[in-house]
PDB file of C-alpha atoms in Angstrom:
ATOM      1  CA  UNK L   1      13.092 -17.329 -18.913  1.00 67.00           C
ATOM      2  CA  UNK L   2      10.209 -15.145 -20.068  1.00 77.00           C
ATOM      3  CA  UNK L   3       7.116 -17.313 -19.675  1.00 89.00           C
ATOM      4  CA  UNK L   4       4.744 -14.628 -20.901  1.00 93.00           C
ATOM      5  CA  UNK L   5       5.766 -12.696 -23.979  1.00 93.00           C
ATOM      6  CA  UNK L   6       4.396  -9.710 -25.801  1.00 95.00           C
ATOM      7  CA  UNK L   7       6.399  -9.484 -28.977  1.00 91.00           C
ATOM      8  CA  UNK L   8       5.181  -6.064 -30.036  1.00 94.00           C
ATOM      9  CA  UNK L   9       6.670  -3.377 -27.803  1.00 92.00           C
ATOM     10  CA  UNK L  10       4.482  -0.716 -29.383  1.00 95.00           C
ATOM     11  CA  UNK L  11       1.368  -0.289 -31.515  1.00 97.00           C
ATOM     12  CA  UNK L  12      -0.232   2.768 -33.132  1.00 97.00           C
ATOM     13  CA  UNK L  13      -3.887   2.782 -34.150  1.00 98.00           C
ATOM     14  CA  UNK L  14      -6.246   5.412 -35.488  1.00 98.00           C
ATOM     15  CA  UNK L  15      -9.099   6.461 -33.246  1.00 98.00           C
ATOM     16  CA  UNK L  16     -12.223   4.426 -33.975  1.00 97.00           C
ATOM     17  CA  UNK L  17     -10.315   1.469 -35.411  1.00 98.00           C
ATOM     18  CA  UNK L  18      -9.599  -1.846 -33.740  1.00 98.00           C
ATOM     19  CA  UNK L  19      -6.537  -2.355 -31.548  1.00 98.00           C
ATOM     20  CA  UNK L  20      -5.252  -5.913 -31.300  1.00 98.00           C
ATOM     21  CA  UNK L  21      -2.649  -6.705 -28.682  1.00 98.00           C
ATOM     22  CA  UNK L  22      -1.069 -10.128 -28.689  1.00 98.00           C
ATOM     23  CA  UNK L  23       0.452 -12.304 -26.016  1.00 97.00           C
ATOM     24  CA  UNK L  24       2.120 -15.730 -26.054  1.00 97.00           C
ATOM     25  CA  UNK L  25       2.923 -17.975 -23.134  1.00 95.00           C
ATOM     26  CA  UNK L  26       5.030 -21.072 -22.674  1.00 94.00           C
ATOM     27  CA  UNK L  27       3.859 -22.544 -19.376  1.00 89.00           C
ATOM     28  CA  UNK L  28       1.017 -24.993 -19.957  1.00 88.00           C
ATOM     29  CA  UNK L  29       0.198 -24.863 -16.227  1.00 87.00           C
ATOM     30  CA  UNK L  30      -1.188 -21.353 -16.549  1.00 90.00           C
ATOM     31  CA  UNK L  31      -4.959 -21.465 -16.305  1.00 87.00           C
ATOM     32  CA  UNK L  32      -6.008 -17.863 -15.815  1.00 91.00           C
ATOM     33  CA  UNK L  33      -5.049 -14.901 -17.934  1.00 94.00           C
ATOM     34  CA  UNK L  34      -5.429 -11.203 -17.311  1.00 93.00           C
ATOM     35  CA  UNK L  35      -4.854  -7.921 -19.071  1.00 96.00           C
ATOM     36  CA  UNK L  36      -3.747  -4.832 -17.190  1.00 94.00           C
ATOM     37  CA  UNK L  37      -3.460  -1.246 -18.335  1.00 95.00           C
ATOM     38  CA  UNK L  38      -0.706   0.977 -16.988  1.00 91.00           C
ATOM     39  CA  UNK L  39       0.042   4.666 -17.202  1.00 89.00           C
ATOM     40  CA  UNK L  40       3.548   5.992 -16.467  1.00 83.00           C
ATOM     41  CA  UNK L  41       4.399   6.278 -12.770  1.00 80.00           C
ATOM     42  CA  UNK L  42       1.186   4.520 -11.768  1.00 85.00           C
ATOM     43  CA  UNK L  43       0.301   0.985 -10.759  1.00 87.00           C
ATOM     44  CA  UNK L  44      -1.453  -1.286 -13.277  1.00 90.00           C
ATOM     45  CA  UNK L  45      -5.243  -1.395 -13.341  1.00 91.00           C
ATOM     46  CA  UNK L  46      -7.161  -4.557 -14.127  1.00 90.00           C
ATOM     47  CA  UNK L  47      -8.962  -4.625 -17.471  1.00 94.00           C
ATOM     48  CA  UNK L  48     -10.298  -8.054 -18.282  1.00 95.00           C
ATOM     49  CA  UNK L  49      -9.527 -11.700 -17.650  1.00 93.00           C
ATOM     50  CA  UNK L  50     -10.240 -15.142 -19.045  1.00 95.00           C
ATOM     51  CA  UNK L  51     -10.178 -18.612 -17.603  1.00 92.00           C
ATOM     52  CA  UNK L  52      -8.516 -21.393 -19.556  1.00 92.00           C
ATOM     53  CA  UNK L  53     -11.843 -23.176 -19.897  1.00 93.00           C
ATOM     54  CA  UNK L  54     -13.102 -20.379 -22.122  1.00 95.00           C
ATOM     55  CA  UNK L  55     -11.944 -19.072 -25.463  1.00 96.00           C
ATOM     56  CA  UNK L  56     -13.537 -15.640 -25.353  1.00 97.00           C
ATOM     57  CA  UNK L  57     -14.564 -13.062 -22.796  1.00 97.00           C
ATOM     58  CA  UNK L  58     -16.115  -9.720 -23.620  1.00 97.00           C
ATOM     59  CA  UNK L  59     -16.573  -6.588 -21.524  1.00 96.00           C
ATOM     60  CA  UNK L  60     -17.782  -3.529 -23.373  1.00 97.00           C
ATOM     61  CA  UNK L  61     -15.168  -2.446 -25.872  1.00 97.00           C
ATOM     62  CA  UNK L  62     -12.695  -5.047 -24.644  1.00 98.00           C
ATOM     63  CA  UNK L  63     -12.617  -8.669 -25.756  1.00 98.00           C
ATOM     64  CA  UNK L  64     -10.001 -11.242 -24.871  1.00 98.00           C
ATOM     65  CA  UNK L  65      -9.513 -14.341 -27.004  1.00 98.00           C
ATOM     66  CA  UNK L  66      -7.640 -17.425 -25.833  1.00 97.00           C
ATOM     67  CA  UNK L  67      -6.179 -20.132 -28.071  1.00 97.00           C
ATOM     68  CA  UNK L  68      -4.883 -22.787 -25.698  1.00 95.00           C
ATOM     69  CA  UNK L  69      -3.465 -25.038 -28.374  1.00 95.00           C
ATOM     70  CA  UNK L  70      -1.341 -22.180 -29.659  1.00 96.00           C
ATOM     71  CA  UNK L  71      -0.678 -20.801 -26.163  1.00 96.00           C
ATOM     72  CA  UNK L  72      -1.769 -17.444 -27.450  1.00 97.00           C
ATOM     73  CA  UNK L  73      -4.163 -14.778 -26.302  1.00 97.00           C
ATOM     74  CA  UNK L  74      -5.148 -11.422 -27.674  1.00 98.00           C
ATOM     75  CA  UNK L  75      -6.928  -8.312 -26.483  1.00 98.00           C
ATOM     76  CA  UNK L  76      -9.208  -6.497 -28.900  1.00 98.00           C
ATOM     77  CA  UNK L  77     -10.294  -2.931 -28.259  1.00 98.00           C
ATOM     78  CA  UNK L  78     -13.108  -1.682 -30.455  1.00 97.00           C
ATOM     79  CA  UNK L  79     -13.473   1.174 -31.111  1.00 98.00           C
ATOM     80  CA  UNK L  80     -10.139   2.496 -29.928  1.00 98.00           C
ATOM     81  CA  UNK L  81     -10.161   5.833 -28.139  1.00 97.00           C
ATOM     82  CA  UNK L  82      -7.318   8.258 -27.368  1.00 96.00           C
ATOM     83  CA  UNK L  83      -7.825   7.547 -23.657  1.00 95.00           C
ATOM     84  CA  UNK L  84      -6.842   3.953 -24.333  1.00 96.00           C
ATOM     85  CA  UNK L  85      -3.267   5.069 -24.951  1.00 96.00           C
ATOM     86  CA  UNK L  86      -1.191   3.318 -22.280  1.00 96.00           C
ATOM     87  CA  UNK L  87       1.013   0.291 -21.763  1.00 94.00           C
ATOM     88  CA  UNK L  88      -0.904  -2.979 -21.726  1.00 97.00           C
ATOM     89  CA  UNK L  89       0.419  -5.967 -19.839  1.00 95.00           C
ATOM     90  CA  UNK L  90      -0.665  -9.522 -20.394  1.00 96.00           C
ATOM     91  CA  UNK L  91      -0.440 -11.659 -17.250  1.00 93.00           C
ATOM     92  CA  UNK L  92      -0.970 -15.278 -16.330  1.00 93.00           C
ATOM     93  CA  UNK L  93      -1.507 -17.328 -13.228  1.00 88.00           C
ATOM     94  CA  UNK L  94      -1.705 -21.015 -12.426  1.00 81.00           C
ATOM     95  CA  UNK L  95      -3.914 -23.263 -10.324  1.00 67.00           C
ATOM     96  CA  UNK L  96      -3.906 -22.959  -6.553  1.00 57.00           C
ATOM     97  CA  UNK L  97      -1.795 -19.865  -6.311  1.00 62.00           C
ATOM     98  CA  UNK L  98      -2.288 -16.187  -6.856  1.00 69.00           C
ATOM     99  CA  UNK L  99       1.185 -15.304  -8.066  1.00 79.00           C
ATOM    100  CA  UNK L 100       0.936 -13.573 -11.418  1.00 85.00           C
ATOM    101  CA  UNK L 101       3.552 -13.566 -14.161  1.00 88.00           C
ATOM    102  CA  UNK L 102       3.565 -10.475 -16.353  1.00 90.00           C
ATOM    103  CA  UNK L 103       4.486 -10.074 -19.983  1.00 92.00           C
ATOM    104  CA  UNK L 104       6.818  -7.395 -21.235  1.00 90.00           C
ATOM    105  CA  UNK L 105       4.095  -4.940 -22.162  1.00 93.00           C
ATOM    106  CA  UNK L 106       2.878  -3.259 -25.351  1.00 96.00           C
ATOM    107  CA  UNK L 107       2.638   0.493 -25.569  1.00 95.00           C
ATOM    108  CA  UNK L 108      -0.554   1.431 -27.382  1.00 97.00           C
ATOM    109  CA  UNK L 109      -0.956   4.839 -28.942  1.00 97.00           C
ATOM    110  CA  UNK L 110      -4.378   5.772 -30.272  1.00 98.00           C
ATOM    111  CA  UNK L 111      -4.092   8.652 -32.692  1.00 97.00           C
ATOM    112  CA  UNK L 112      -7.018  11.106 -32.781  1.00 94.00           C
TER     113      UNK L 112
ATOM    114  CA  UNK V   1     -13.402  -0.808  -5.864  1.00 58.00           C
ATOM    115  CA  UNK V   2     -10.692  -1.813  -3.475  1.00 63.00           C
ATOM    116  CA  UNK V   3      -7.757   0.516  -3.059  1.00 87.00           C
ATOM    117  CA  UNK V   4      -4.145  -0.166  -2.335  1.00 93.00           C
ATOM    118  CA  UNK V   5      -1.938   2.725  -1.284  1.00 94.00           C
ATOM    119  CA  UNK V   6       1.814   3.089  -1.145  1.00 95.00           C
ATOM    120  CA  UNK V   7       3.948   5.504   0.790  1.00 96.00           C
ATOM    121  CA  UNK V   8       6.050   7.323  -0.128  1.00 96.00           C
ATOM    122  CA  UNK V   9       5.259   7.871  -3.789  1.00 94.00           C
ATOM    123  CA  UNK V  10       8.844   8.845  -4.433  1.00 95.00           C
ATOM    124  CA  UNK V  11      12.022   8.911  -2.383  1.00 97.00           C
ATOM    125  CA  UNK V  12      15.610   9.910  -2.939  1.00 97.00           C
ATOM    126  CA  UNK V  13      18.245   8.480  -0.627  1.00 95.00           C
ATOM    127  CA  UNK V  14      21.995   8.328  -0.399  1.00 96.00           C
ATOM    128  CA  UNK V  15      23.931   5.203  -1.161  1.00 97.00           C
ATOM    129  CA  UNK V  16      24.359   3.032   1.920  1.00 96.00           C
ATOM    130  CA  UNK V  17      21.186   4.112   3.677  1.00 97.00           C
ATOM    131  CA  UNK V  18      17.979   2.113   4.100  1.00 97.00           C
ATOM    132  CA  UNK V  19      14.550   3.008   2.799  1.00 97.00           C
ATOM    133  CA  UNK V  20      11.168   1.666   3.914  1.00 97.00           C
ATOM    134  CA  UNK V  21       8.186   1.524   1.576  1.00 97.00           C
ATOM    135  CA  UNK V  22       4.688   0.890   2.925  1.00 97.00           C
ATOM    136  CA  UNK V  23       1.848  -0.856   1.149  1.00 96.00           C
ATOM    137  CA  UNK V  24      -1.646  -0.668   2.625  1.00 95.00           C
ATOM    138  CA  UNK V  25      -4.945  -2.174   1.633  1.00 93.00           C
ATOM    139  CA  UNK V  26      -7.438   0.553   2.478  1.00 90.00           C
ATOM    140  CA  UNK V  27     -10.823  -1.132   2.504  1.00 85.00           C
ATOM    141  CA  UNK V  28     -10.108  -4.828   2.544  1.00 87.00           C
ATOM    142  CA  UNK V  29      -7.885  -7.295   4.330  1.00 89.00           C
ATOM    143  CA  UNK V  30      -4.972  -8.858   2.524  1.00 89.00           C
ATOM    144  CA  UNK V  31      -3.293 -11.927   3.977  1.00 88.00           C
ATOM    145  CA  UNK V  32      -1.066 -11.937   0.918  1.00 90.00           C
ATOM    146  CA  UNK V  33       0.596  -9.043  -0.855  1.00 93.00           C
ATOM    147  CA  UNK V  34       3.082  -9.034  -3.692  1.00 93.00           C
ATOM    148  CA  UNK V  35       6.053  -6.778  -4.310  1.00 96.00           C
ATOM    149  CA  UNK V  36       7.242  -5.978  -7.835  1.00 94.00           C
ATOM    150  CA  UNK V  37       9.902  -3.791  -9.336  1.00 94.00           C
ATOM    151  CA  UNK V  38       9.892  -2.302 -12.777  1.00 89.00           C
ATOM    152  CA  UNK V  39      12.905  -1.023 -14.663  1.00 80.00           C
ATOM    153  CA  UNK V  40      12.378   1.524 -17.444  1.00 77.00           C
ATOM    154  CA  UNK V  41      10.660   0.020 -20.481  1.00 73.00           C
ATOM    155  CA  UNK V  42      10.590  -3.399 -18.877  1.00 77.00           C
ATOM    156  CA  UNK V  43       8.020  -5.701 -17.397  1.00 83.00           C
ATOM    157  CA  UNK V  44       6.976  -5.905 -13.781  1.00 88.00           C
ATOM    158  CA  UNK V  45       9.241  -8.388 -12.061  1.00 90.00           C
ATOM    159  CA  UNK V  46       7.848 -10.179  -9.040  1.00 91.00           C
ATOM    160  CA  UNK V  47      10.263  -9.862  -6.151  1.00 94.00           C
ATOM    161  CA  UNK V  48       8.483 -11.579  -3.302  1.00 94.00           C
ATOM    162  CA  UNK V  49       5.207 -12.697  -1.785  1.00 92.00           C
ATOM    163  CA  UNK V  50       4.428 -11.132   1.561  1.00 92.00           C
ATOM    164  CA  UNK V  51       2.425 -13.324   3.940  1.00 89.00           C
ATOM    165  CA  UNK V  52       0.716 -12.021   7.043  1.00 89.00           C
ATOM    166  CA  UNK V  53       2.013 -13.841  10.082  1.00 86.00           C
ATOM    167  CA  UNK V  54       4.791 -15.709   8.324  1.00 88.00           C
ATOM    168  CA  UNK V  55       7.984 -15.171   6.397  1.00 91.00           C
ATOM    169  CA  UNK V  56       7.970 -13.717   2.936  1.00 93.00           C
ATOM    170  CA  UNK V  57       8.660 -15.922  -0.057  1.00 92.00           C
ATOM    171  CA  UNK V  58      11.316 -14.515  -2.356  1.00 95.00           C
ATOM    172  CA  UNK V  59      11.705 -15.134  -6.067  1.00 92.00           C
ATOM    173  CA  UNK V  60      14.892 -16.601  -7.408  1.00 91.00           C
ATOM    174  CA  UNK V  61      17.664 -14.062  -7.597  1.00 92.00           C
ATOM    175  CA  UNK V  62      16.152 -11.629  -5.085  1.00 94.00           C
ATOM    176  CA  UNK V  63      18.320 -11.081  -2.015  1.00 94.00           C
ATOM    177  CA  UNK V  64      16.174 -11.554   1.057  1.00 93.00           C
ATOM    178  CA  UNK V  65      18.690  -9.801   3.295  1.00 94.00           C
ATOM    179  CA  UNK V  66      18.672  -6.762   1.076  1.00 96.00           C
ATOM    180  CA  UNK V  67      14.942  -6.505   0.512  1.00 97.00           C
ATOM    181  CA  UNK V  68      13.345  -7.043   3.900  1.00 96.00           C
ATOM    182  CA  UNK V  69       9.623  -7.655   3.876  1.00 95.00           C
ATOM    183  CA  UNK V  70       7.371  -7.495   6.899  1.00 93.00           C
ATOM    184  CA  UNK V  71       3.642  -8.169   6.741  1.00 92.00           C
ATOM    185  CA  UNK V  72       2.762  -6.519  10.029  1.00 86.00           C
ATOM    186  CA  UNK V  73      -1.019  -6.763   9.800  1.00 91.00           C
ATOM    187  CA  UNK V  74      -3.840  -7.736   7.463  1.00 91.00           C
ATOM    188  CA  UNK V  75      -3.666  -4.295   5.873  1.00 93.00           C
ATOM    189  CA  UNK V  76       0.044  -3.439   5.888  1.00 95.00           C
ATOM    190  CA  UNK V  77       3.154  -4.824   4.259  1.00 96.00           C
ATOM    191  CA  UNK V  78       6.501  -3.045   4.229  1.00 96.00           C
ATOM    192  CA  UNK V  79       9.513  -3.404   1.972  1.00 97.00           C
ATOM    193  CA  UNK V  80      12.820  -2.139   3.311  1.00 97.00           C
ATOM    194  CA  UNK V  81      15.685  -1.708   0.890  1.00 97.00           C
ATOM    195  CA  UNK V  82      18.772  -2.034   3.066  1.00 97.00           C
ATOM    196  CA  UNK V  83      22.140  -0.487   2.272  1.00 96.00           C
ATOM    197  CA  UNK V  84      20.736   0.915  -0.933  1.00 96.00           C
ATOM    198  CA  UNK V  85      22.931   1.300  -4.002  1.00 96.00           C
ATOM    199  CA  UNK V  86      22.305   3.183  -7.251  1.00 95.00           C
ATOM    200  CA  UNK V  87      21.412  -0.080  -9.009  1.00 94.00           C
ATOM    201  CA  UNK V  88      18.469  -0.428  -6.596  1.00 95.00           C
ATOM    202  CA  UNK V  89      16.921   2.667  -8.170  1.00 95.00           C
ATOM    203  CA  UNK V  90      13.654   1.499  -9.640  1.00 94.00           C
ATOM    204  CA  UNK V  91       9.877   1.706  -9.509  1.00 93.00           C
ATOM    205  CA  UNK V  92       8.519  -0.540  -6.758  1.00 96.00           C
ATOM    206  CA  UNK V  93       4.883  -1.610  -6.864  1.00 95.00           C
ATOM    207  CA  UNK V  94       2.844  -3.678  -4.440  1.00 95.00           C
ATOM    208  CA  UNK V  95      -0.374  -5.539  -5.057  1.00 93.00           C
ATOM    209  CA  UNK V  96      -2.975  -7.496  -3.158  1.00 91.00           C
ATOM    210  CA  UNK V  97      -5.486 -10.057  -4.409  1.00 86.00           C
ATOM    211  CA  UNK V  98      -9.123  -9.028  -4.290  1.00 78.00           C
ATOM    212  CA  UNK V  99      -9.821 -11.967  -2.003  1.00 77.00           C
ATOM    213  CA  UNK V 100      -8.319 -15.313  -1.022  1.00 71.00           C
ATOM    214  CA  UNK V 101      -9.509 -17.092  -4.152  1.00 72.00           C
ATOM    215  CA  UNK V 102      -9.094 -14.325  -6.713  1.00 74.00           C
ATOM    216  CA  UNK V 103      -6.422 -14.025  -9.376  1.00 75.00           C
ATOM    217  CA  UNK V 104      -7.230 -10.360  -9.841  1.00 80.00           C
ATOM    218  CA  UNK V 105      -4.812  -8.062  -8.123  1.00 85.00           C
ATOM    219  CA  UNK V 106      -5.276  -4.510  -6.924  1.00 89.00           C
ATOM    220  CA  UNK V 107      -2.090  -2.559  -7.454  1.00 92.00           C
ATOM    221  CA  UNK V 108      -0.691   0.330  -5.506  1.00 93.00           C
ATOM    222  CA  UNK V 109       0.394   3.498  -7.335  1.00 92.00           C
ATOM    223  CA  UNK V 110       4.053   2.603  -6.993  1.00 93.00           C
ATOM    224  CA  UNK V 111       7.095   4.156  -5.332  1.00 95.00           C
ATOM    225  CA  UNK V 112       9.926   5.687  -7.336  1.00 94.00           C
ATOM    226  CA  UNK V 113      13.223   5.085  -5.531  1.00 96.00           C
ATOM    227  CA  UNK V 114      16.328   6.976  -6.600  1.00 96.00           C
ATOM    228  CA  UNK V 115      19.609   6.167  -4.883  1.00 96.00           C
ATOM    229  CA  UNK V 116      22.346   8.749  -5.345  1.00 96.00           C
TER     230      UNK V 116
END
């Protein structure tokens, strides 16, 4: 039972344009959402997060949007850079515990 | 930022042998650590939660007798794959929360295990 889903396994974007990565979840008990970036043969690195009480969080080129009613969140990267090419994982956690459930990942390729 | 290390970074072992993987938090204490495995082109699957001073909590479907976890100190957790088989070949990653109340995890670089 995949509680966090990323339906696009891959995405290609031109350098300078916007990258939009999407994520859907099914567990209404999740109240904290995170995005991680991962290169091959390395551990994930934290990018940005959002609490369920918010609908938007911005950090530099990265913005995460949360639509609780739709159980959907998205990561926007503007402008996209070749160094952003990696696999991006959406993750979610619930109240009172730190266990994190990961999505299936989206491989982003930013074309120079 | 905080750093989590893993050792070894890669290991090859023969079927039937046991392999120990170490996960260390280098500049912070971690009462809880998490162990994941990742198959090629798949998501990170949580295997177990390692708790300092108490038994590990395993996720459904993970054999606790096969994947032994010991949280020896506030900076060290070990995962031992016992009687390894080729299907245990995978990328194993550990993580630790930034602090007791944080959802953000610091991840180790991972260990590539190949069982021949």
